[in-house]
Amino acid sequence: GENVEQHPSTLSVQEGDSAVIKCTYSDSASNYFPWYKQELGKRPQLIIDIRSNVGEKKDQRIAVTLNKTAKHFSLHITETQPEDSAVYFCAASNSGGSNYKLTFGKGTLLTVNP
Amino acid sequence: DTEVTQTPKHLVMGMTNKKSLKCEQHMGHRAMYWYKQKAKKPPELMFVYSYEKLSINESVPSRFSPECPNSSLLNLHLHALQPEDSALYLCASSQIRREKLFFGSGTQLSVL
């Protein structure tokens, strides 16, 4: 089955700095890579996703890059703000069938210091 | 309506109790999921329903019993749980063959 590794497990930055979180996956058939943000005591929320036919996607201060050859993808947050503090999970899936299964990374606790 | 609603938000139960968790969505999604999440860990998949039929059971102990009465509702029946089953239980839904999961707010379960 799919295995997703995520680094770092914790990341502390100053407000305004950039933050980068990296993930690698094992199954070359995986074709969908979402990122979820989970604030303490709240639900995971999808913040950005990318499919395997795209190398980069951007949404305001958030961007995701994908390198299919190396089987890794990264989340980039620019101009970080205290409200970006949360746990971020990457995930991977092969959405080819009706039995859809996401495999999550172990998460990164991001702390943005004012 | 883009919400997945879960009830109750918090639940405390003894090891001999029977309780049920409920999940509802009105987005027309035909795939629904139960996840278990321990503190500081990623969500772990438990069950997947596709078109109201159980399609994935991730070797979950029989003390957890899922039910999908119709396309909008998903239940998780709990019986004879153990303290290590204490966790946040998340429901999610998606369109069939569509990757975006919409999560509910979860039920924080404590087993005493």
PDB file of C-alpha atoms in Angstrom:
ATOM      1  CA  GLY A   1       0.000   0.000   0.000  1.00  0.00           C
ATOM      2  CA  GLU A   2       0.853   3.670  -0.126  1.00  0.00           C
ATOM      3  CA  ASN A   3       3.243   5.167   2.440  1.00  0.00           C
ATOM      4  CA  VAL A   4       3.572   8.920   2.945  1.00  0.00           C
ATOM      5  CA  GLU A   5       6.488  10.452   4.847  1.00  0.00           C
ATOM      6  CA  GLN A   6       6.212  14.073   6.049  1.00  0.00           C
ATOM      7  CA  HIS A   7       8.917  16.428   7.354  1.00  0.00           C
ATOM      8  CA  PRO A   8       9.488  18.257   9.560  1.00  0.00           C
ATOM      9  CA  SER A   9       7.245  17.132  12.413  1.00  0.00           C
ATOM     10  CA  THR A  10       7.423  20.605  13.986  1.00  0.00           C
ATOM     11  CA  LEU A  11       8.233  23.969  12.442  1.00  0.00           C
ATOM     12  CA  SER A  12       8.484  27.317  14.165  1.00  0.00           C
ATOM     13  CA  VAL A  13       8.768  30.537  12.143  1.00  0.00           C
ATOM     14  CA  GLN A  14       8.527  34.268  12.742  1.00  0.00           C
ATOM     15  CA  GLU A  15       5.524  36.119  11.415  1.00  0.00           C
ATOM     16  CA  GLY A  16       6.184  37.178   7.837  1.00  0.00           C
ATOM     17  CA  ASP A  17       8.658  34.393   7.120  1.00  0.00           C
ATOM     18  CA  SER A  18       8.013  31.522   4.716  1.00  0.00           C
ATOM     19  CA  ALA A  19       7.306  27.945   5.759  1.00  0.00           C
ATOM     20  CA  VAL A  20       7.954  24.808   3.713  1.00  0.00           C
ATOM     21  CA  ILE A  21       6.678  21.307   4.497  1.00  0.00           C
ATOM     22  CA  LYS A  22       7.807  18.322   2.446  1.00  0.00           C
ATOM     23  CA  CYS A  23       6.248  14.922   1.757  1.00  0.00           C
ATOM     24  CA  THR A  24       7.325  11.833  -0.151  1.00  0.00           C
ATOM     25  CA  TYR A  25       5.110   8.995  -1.327  1.00  0.00           C
ATOM     26  CA  SER A  26       5.848   5.427  -2.329  1.00  0.00           C
ATOM     27  CA  ASP A  27       3.135   4.368  -4.795  1.00  0.00           C
ATOM     28  CA  SER A  28       3.824   5.620  -8.319  1.00  0.00           C
ATOM     29  CA  ALA A  29       0.110   5.089  -9.109  1.00  0.00           C
ATOM     30  CA  SER A  30      -0.895   7.885  -6.702  1.00  0.00           C
ATOM     31  CA  ASN A  31      -2.307  10.790  -8.656  1.00  0.00           C
ATOM     32  CA  TYR A  32      -3.944  13.138  -6.161  1.00  0.00           C
ATOM     33  CA  PHE A  33      -2.164  15.062  -3.371  1.00  0.00           C
ATOM     34  CA  PRO A  34      -4.200  17.219  -0.973  1.00  0.00           C
ATOM     35  CA  TRP A  35      -3.050  19.253   2.014  1.00  0.00           C
ATOM     36  CA  TYR A  36      -5.222  19.598   5.099  1.00  0.00           C
ATOM     37  CA  LYS A  37      -4.966  22.158   7.888  1.00  0.00           C
ATOM     38  CA  GLN A  38      -6.250  21.201  11.315  1.00  0.00           C
ATOM     39  CA  GLU A  39      -6.497  23.739  14.105  1.00  0.00           C
ATOM     40  CA  LEU A  40      -6.623  22.497  17.673  1.00  0.00           C
ATOM     41  CA  GLY A  41      -9.953  20.807  18.393  1.00  0.00           C
ATOM     42  CA  LYS A  42     -11.297  21.384  14.883  1.00  0.00           C
ATOM     43  CA  ARG A  43     -11.892  19.399  11.731  1.00  0.00           C
ATOM     44  CA  PRO A  44      -9.258  18.904   9.019  1.00  0.00           C
ATOM     45  CA  GLN A  45      -9.899  21.381   6.235  1.00  0.00           C
ATOM     46  CA  LEU A  46      -8.639  21.077   2.685  1.00  0.00           C
ATOM     47  CA  ILE A  47      -6.461  24.085   1.884  1.00  0.00           C
ATOM     48  CA  ILE A  48      -4.978  23.131  -1.483  1.00  0.00           C
ATOM     49  CA  ASP A  49      -4.593  20.062  -3.678  1.00  0.00           C
ATOM     50  CA  ILE A  50      -2.708  19.052  -6.793  1.00  0.00           C
ATOM     51  CA  ARG A  51      -3.121  16.311  -9.379  1.00  0.00           C
ATOM     52  CA  SER A  52      -0.325  14.398 -11.017  1.00  0.00           C
ATOM     53  CA  ASN A  53      -0.723  16.127 -14.384  1.00  0.00           C
ATOM     54  CA  VAL A  54       0.252  19.478 -12.818  1.00  0.00           C
ATOM     55  CA  GLY A  55       3.643  20.509 -11.420  1.00  0.00           C
ATOM     56  CA  GLU A  56       2.640  23.513  -9.361  1.00  0.00           C
ATOM     57  CA  LYS A  57      -0.492  25.204  -8.044  1.00  0.00           C
ATOM     58  CA  LYS A  58      -0.866  28.460  -6.183  1.00  0.00           C
ATOM     59  CA  ASP A  59      -3.659  30.033  -4.152  1.00  0.00           C
ATOM     60  CA  GLN A  60      -2.761  33.423  -2.672  1.00  0.00           C
ATOM     61  CA  ARG A  61      -0.072  32.793  -0.002  1.00  0.00           C
ATOM     62  CA  ILE A  62      -0.157  29.013  -0.409  1.00  0.00           C
ATOM     63  CA  ALA A  63       1.494  26.956  -3.137  1.00  0.00           C
ATOM     64  CA  VAL A  64       2.095  23.268  -3.716  1.00  0.00           C
ATOM     65  CA  THR A  65       4.739  21.727  -5.959  1.00  0.00           C
ATOM     66  CA  LEU A  66       4.891  18.151  -7.208  1.00  0.00           C
ATOM     67  CA  ASN A  67       7.853  16.190  -8.569  1.00  0.00           C
ATOM     68  CA  LYS A  68       6.459  12.917  -9.922  1.00  0.00           C
ATOM     69  CA  THR A  69       9.855  11.523 -10.846  1.00  0.00           C
ATOM     70  CA  ALA A  70      11.186  11.923  -7.330  1.00  0.00           C
ATOM     71  CA  LYS A  71       7.768  11.170  -5.781  1.00  0.00           C
ATOM     72  CA  HIS A  72       7.715  14.176  -3.549  1.00  0.00           C
ATOM     73  CA  PHE A  73       5.499  17.214  -3.073  1.00  0.00           C
ATOM     74  CA  SER A  74       5.788  20.303  -0.924  1.00  0.00           C
ATOM     75  CA  LEU A  75       3.605  22.962   0.678  1.00  0.00           C
ATOM     76  CA  HIS A  76       4.891  26.541   0.653  1.00  0.00           C
ATOM     77  CA  ILE A  77       3.310  29.259   2.803  1.00  0.00           C
ATOM     78  CA  THR A  78       4.596  32.789   2.288  1.00  0.00           C
ATOM     79  CA  GLU A  79       4.175  35.830   4.560  1.00  0.00           C
ATOM     80  CA  THR A  80       3.070  33.620   7.439  1.00  0.00           C
ATOM     81  CA  GLN A  81       0.572  34.943   9.975  1.00  0.00           C
ATOM     82  CA  PRO A  82      -0.255  33.756  13.512  1.00  0.00           C
ATOM     83  CA  GLU A  83      -3.553  32.300  12.219  1.00  0.00           C
ATOM     84  CA  ASP A  84      -1.521  29.925  10.035  1.00  0.00           C
ATOM     85  CA  SER A  85      -0.509  28.111  13.244  1.00  0.00           C
ATOM     86  CA  ALA A  86      -1.984  24.606  13.030  1.00  0.00           C
ATOM     87  CA  VAL A  87      -1.139  21.000  12.181  1.00  0.00           C
ATOM     88  CA  TYR A  88      -0.744  20.413   8.455  1.00  0.00           C
ATOM     89  CA  PHE A  89      -1.241  16.976   6.918  1.00  0.00           C
ATOM     90  CA  CYS A  90      -0.219  15.949   3.429  1.00  0.00           C
ATOM     91  CA  ALA A  91      -1.939  12.988   1.800  1.00  0.00           C
ATOM     92  CA  ALA A  92      -1.823  10.872  -1.330  1.00  0.00           C
ATOM     93  CA  SER A  93      -4.300   8.699  -3.164  1.00  0.00           C
ATOM     94  CA  ASN A  94      -4.964   6.802  -6.344  1.00  0.00           C
ATOM     95  CA  SER A  95      -8.442   7.962  -7.271  1.00  0.00           C
ATOM     96  CA  GLY A  96      -8.880   5.529 -10.134  1.00  0.00           C
ATOM     97  CA  GLY A  97     -11.587   3.445  -8.495  1.00  0.00           C
ATOM     98  CA  SER A  98     -14.731   3.930  -6.443  1.00  0.00           C
ATOM     99  CA  ASN A  99     -13.051   2.686  -3.259  1.00  0.00           C
ATOM    100  CA  TYR A 100     -11.268   5.891  -2.502  1.00  0.00           C
ATOM    101  CA  LYS A 101      -8.563   5.812   0.161  1.00  0.00           C
ATOM    102  CA  LEU A 102      -6.399   8.713   1.316  1.00  0.00           C
ATOM    103  CA  THR A 103      -3.085   7.958   3.002  1.00  0.00           C
ATOM    104  CA  PHE A 104      -2.000  10.746   5.341  1.00  0.00           C
ATOM    105  CA  GLY A 105       1.447  11.838   6.422  1.00  0.00           C
ATOM    106  CA  LYS A 106       2.078  12.121  10.167  1.00  0.00           C
ATOM    107  CA  GLY A 107       1.569  15.858  10.253  1.00  0.00           C
ATOM    108  CA  THR A 108       3.603  19.019  10.843  1.00  0.00           C
ATOM    109  CA  LEU A 109       2.869  21.322  13.771  1.00  0.00           C
ATOM    110  CA  LEU A 110       3.462  24.836  12.443  1.00  0.00           C
ATOM    111  CA  THR A 111       3.841  27.649  14.969  1.00  0.00           C
ATOM    112  CA  VAL A 112       3.984  31.226  13.716  1.00  0.00           C
ATOM    113  CA  ASN A 113       5.410  33.531  16.369  1.00  0.00           C
ATOM    114  CA  PRO A 114       4.195  37.164  16.355  1.00  0.00           C
TER     115      PRO A 114
ATOM    116  CA  ASP B   1     -25.261  23.181   2.142  1.00  0.00           C
ATOM    117  CA  THR B   2     -21.574  22.214   2.239  1.00  0.00           C
ATOM    118  CA  GLU B   3     -21.549  20.873   5.775  1.00  0.00           C
ATOM    119  CA  VAL B   4     -21.053  17.458   7.253  1.00  0.00           C
ATOM    120  CA  THR B   5     -22.818  17.429  10.613  1.00  0.00           C
ATOM    121  CA  GLN B   6     -21.845  15.090  13.416  1.00  0.00           C
ATOM    122  CA  THR B   7     -23.594  14.430  16.714  1.00  0.00           C
ATOM    123  CA  PRO B   8     -22.877  14.375  19.542  1.00  0.00           C
ATOM    124  CA  LYS B   9     -19.826  16.643  19.764  1.00  0.00           C
ATOM    125  CA  HIS B  10     -18.654  14.991  22.970  1.00  0.00           C
ATOM    126  CA  LEU B  11     -19.422  11.558  24.411  1.00  0.00           C
ATOM    127  CA  VAL B  12     -18.334   9.863  27.613  1.00  0.00           C
ATOM    128  CA  MET B  13     -19.205   6.211  27.971  1.00  0.00           C
ATOM    129  CA  GLY B  14     -18.417   3.250  30.159  1.00  0.00           C
ATOM    130  CA  MET B  15     -17.034   0.005  28.801  1.00  0.00           C
ATOM    131  CA  THR B  16     -20.416  -1.729  29.106  1.00  0.00           C
ATOM    132  CA  ASN B  17     -22.442   0.992  27.394  1.00  0.00           C
ATOM    133  CA  LYS B  18     -23.943   1.026  23.916  1.00  0.00           C
ATOM    134  CA  LYS B  19     -23.953   4.329  22.078  1.00  0.00           C
ATOM    135  CA  SER B  20     -24.164   5.597  18.509  1.00  0.00           C
ATOM    136  CA  LEU B  21     -22.445   8.370  16.604  1.00  0.00           C
ATOM    137  CA  LYS B  22     -24.379  10.081  13.834  1.00  0.00           C
ATOM    138  CA  CYS B  23     -23.290  11.844  10.651  1.00  0.00           C
ATOM    139  CA  GLU B  24     -25.396  13.668   8.074  1.00  0.00           C
ATOM    140  CA  GLN B  25     -24.653  15.420   4.785  1.00  0.00           C
ATOM    141  CA  HIS B  26     -26.903  16.968   2.162  1.00  0.00           C
ATOM    142  CA  MET B  27     -24.364  17.541  -0.599  1.00  0.00           C
ATOM    143  CA  GLY B  28     -25.509  14.536  -2.631  1.00  0.00           C
ATOM    144  CA  HIS B  29     -22.252  12.722  -1.899  1.00  0.00           C
ATOM    145  CA  ARG B  30     -22.495   8.954  -2.368  1.00  0.00           C
ATOM    146  CA  ALA B  31     -19.257   8.054  -0.559  1.00  0.00           C
ATOM    147  CA  MET B  32     -19.065   8.373   3.226  1.00  0.00           C
ATOM    148  CA  TYR B  33     -16.250   7.563   5.613  1.00  0.00           C
ATOM    149  CA  TRP B  34     -15.450   7.028   9.270  1.00  0.00           C
ATOM    150  CA  TYR B  35     -11.998   8.034  10.516  1.00  0.00           C
ATOM    151  CA  LYS B  36     -10.457   7.714  13.977  1.00  0.00           C
ATOM    152  CA  GLN B  37      -7.935  10.324  15.114  1.00  0.00           C
ATOM    153  CA  LYS B  38      -5.768  10.160  18.200  1.00  0.00           C
ATOM    154  CA  ALA B  39      -4.201  13.343  19.561  1.00  0.00           C
ATOM    155  CA  LYS B  40      -1.287  14.635  17.461  1.00  0.00           C
ATOM    156  CA  LYS B  41      -1.773  11.831  14.900  1.00  0.00           C
ATOM    157  CA  PRO B  42      -3.245  11.768  11.398  1.00  0.00           C
ATOM    158  CA  PRO B  43      -6.772  10.478  10.781  1.00  0.00           C
ATOM    159  CA  GLU B  44      -6.918   6.691  10.350  1.00  0.00           C
ATOM    160  CA  LEU B  45      -9.486   5.254   7.965  1.00  0.00           C
ATOM    161  CA  MET B  46     -11.996   2.848   9.539  1.00  0.00           C
ATOM    162  CA  PHE B  47     -14.823   2.325   7.029  1.00  0.00           C
ATOM    163  CA  VAL B  48     -15.899   3.483   3.575  1.00  0.00           C
ATOM    164  CA  TYR B  49     -19.436   3.323   2.203  1.00  0.00           C
ATOM    165  CA  SER B  50     -20.063   3.686  -1.537  1.00  0.00           C
ATOM    166  CA  TYR B  51     -23.689   3.960  -2.671  1.00  0.00           C
ATOM    167  CA  GLU B  52     -24.808   2.958   0.831  1.00  0.00           C
ATOM    168  CA  LYS B  53     -22.810  -0.284   0.677  1.00  0.00           C
ATOM    169  CA  LEU B  54     -19.787  -1.035   2.842  1.00  0.00           C
ATOM    170  CA  SER B  55     -16.808  -1.089   0.485  1.00  0.00           C
ATOM    171  CA  ILE B  56     -13.829  -0.850   2.842  1.00  0.00           C
ATOM    172  CA  ASN B  57     -13.409  -2.140   6.395  1.00  0.00           C
ATOM    173  CA  GLU B  58      -9.875  -1.497   7.604  1.00  0.00           C
ATOM    174  CA  SER B  59      -9.855  -4.528   9.930  1.00  0.00           C
ATOM    175  CA  VAL B  60     -11.772  -2.613  12.584  1.00  0.00           C
ATOM    176  CA  PRO B  61     -12.785  -4.583  15.726  1.00  0.00           C
ATOM    177  CA  SER B  62     -16.407  -5.732  15.777  1.00  0.00           C
ATOM    178  CA  ARG B  63     -17.172  -3.503  18.776  1.00  0.00           C
ATOM    179  CA  PHE B  64     -17.466  -0.778  16.101  1.00  0.00           C
ATOM    180  CA  SER B  65     -20.442  -1.372  13.803  1.00  0.00           C
ATOM    181  CA  PRO B  66     -21.152   1.030  10.939  1.00  0.00           C
ATOM    182  CA  GLU B  67     -24.514   1.563   9.305  1.00  0.00           C
ATOM    183  CA  CYS B  68     -25.620   3.621   6.306  1.00  0.00           C
ATOM    184  CA  PRO B  69     -29.427   3.845   6.413  1.00  0.00           C
ATOM    185  CA  ASN B  70     -29.639   6.130   3.361  1.00  0.00           C
ATOM    186  CA  SER B  71     -27.481   8.294   1.133  1.00  0.00           C
ATOM    187  CA  SER B  72     -27.425  11.189   3.622  1.00  0.00           C
ATOM    188  CA  LEU B  73     -26.847   9.385   6.902  1.00  0.00           C
ATOM    189  CA  LEU B  74     -24.015   7.397   8.411  1.00  0.00           C
ATOM    190  CA  ASN B  75     -23.994   5.885  11.887  1.00  0.00           C
ATOM    191  CA  LEU B  76     -21.318   4.242  13.986  1.00  0.00           C
ATOM    192  CA  HIS B  77     -22.639   1.952  16.703  1.00  0.00           C
ATOM    193  CA  LEU B  78     -20.365   1.436  19.691  1.00  0.00           C
ATOM    194  CA  HIS B  79     -20.510  -1.466  22.140  1.00  0.00           C
ATOM    195  CA  ALA B  80     -18.121  -2.757  24.799  1.00  0.00           C
ATOM    196  CA  LEU B  81     -15.412  -0.248  23.950  1.00  0.00           C
ATOM    197  CA  GLN B  82     -12.016  -0.123  25.600  1.00  0.00           C
ATOM    198  CA  PRO B  83     -10.268   2.939  27.088  1.00  0.00           C
ATOM    199  CA  GLU B  84      -7.803   2.867  24.160  1.00  0.00           C
ATOM    200  CA  ASP B  85     -10.745   3.567  21.833  1.00  0.00           C
ATOM    201  CA  SER B  86     -10.910   7.093  23.241  1.00  0.00           C
ATOM    202  CA  ALA B  87     -10.278   9.412  20.279  1.00  0.00           C
ATOM    203  CA  LEU B  88     -11.824  11.953  17.927  1.00  0.00           C
ATOM    204  CA  TYR B  89     -14.132  10.173  15.471  1.00  0.00           C
ATOM    205  CA  LEU B  90     -14.467  11.998  12.183  1.00  0.00           C
ATOM    206  CA  CYS B  91     -17.052  11.462   9.489  1.00  0.00           C
ATOM    207  CA  ALA B  92     -16.336  12.572   5.940  1.00  0.00           C
ATOM    208  CA  SER B  93     -18.053  12.504   2.575  1.00  0.00           C
ATOM    209  CA  SER B  94     -17.120  12.905  -1.074  1.00  0.00           C
ATOM    210  CA  GLN B  95     -18.518  12.412  -4.520  1.00  0.00           C
ATOM    211  CA  ILE B  96     -17.817   8.969  -5.979  1.00  0.00           C
ATOM    212  CA  ARG B  97     -14.498   9.004  -7.850  1.00  0.00           C
ATOM    213  CA  ARG B  98     -13.897  12.558  -6.655  1.00  0.00           C
ATOM    214  CA  GLU B  99     -11.030  13.110  -4.326  1.00  0.00           C
ATOM    215  CA  LYS B 100     -12.117  16.027  -2.141  1.00  0.00           C
ATOM    216  CA  LEU B 101     -13.134  14.917   1.313  1.00  0.00           C
ATOM    217  CA  PHE B 102     -15.392  17.091   3.427  1.00  0.00           C
ATOM    218  CA  PHE B 103     -14.923  16.372   7.115  1.00  0.00           C
ATOM    219  CA  GLY B 104     -17.387  16.834   9.937  1.00  0.00           C
ATOM    220  CA  SER B 105     -16.324  18.466  13.208  1.00  0.00           C
ATOM    221  CA  GLY B 106     -16.020  15.095  14.875  1.00  0.00           C
ATOM    222  CA  THR B 107     -17.167  13.433  18.079  1.00  0.00           C
ATOM    223  CA  GLN B 108     -14.658  13.493  20.932  1.00  0.00           C
ATOM    224  CA  LEU B 109     -15.152  10.119  22.602  1.00  0.00           C
ATOM    225  CA  SER B 110     -13.898   9.201  26.065  1.00  0.00           C
ATOM    226  CA  VAL B 111     -14.224   5.609  27.271  1.00  0.00           C
ATOM    227  CA  LEU B 112     -13.934   5.173  31.025  1.00  0.00           C
TER     228      LEU B 112
END
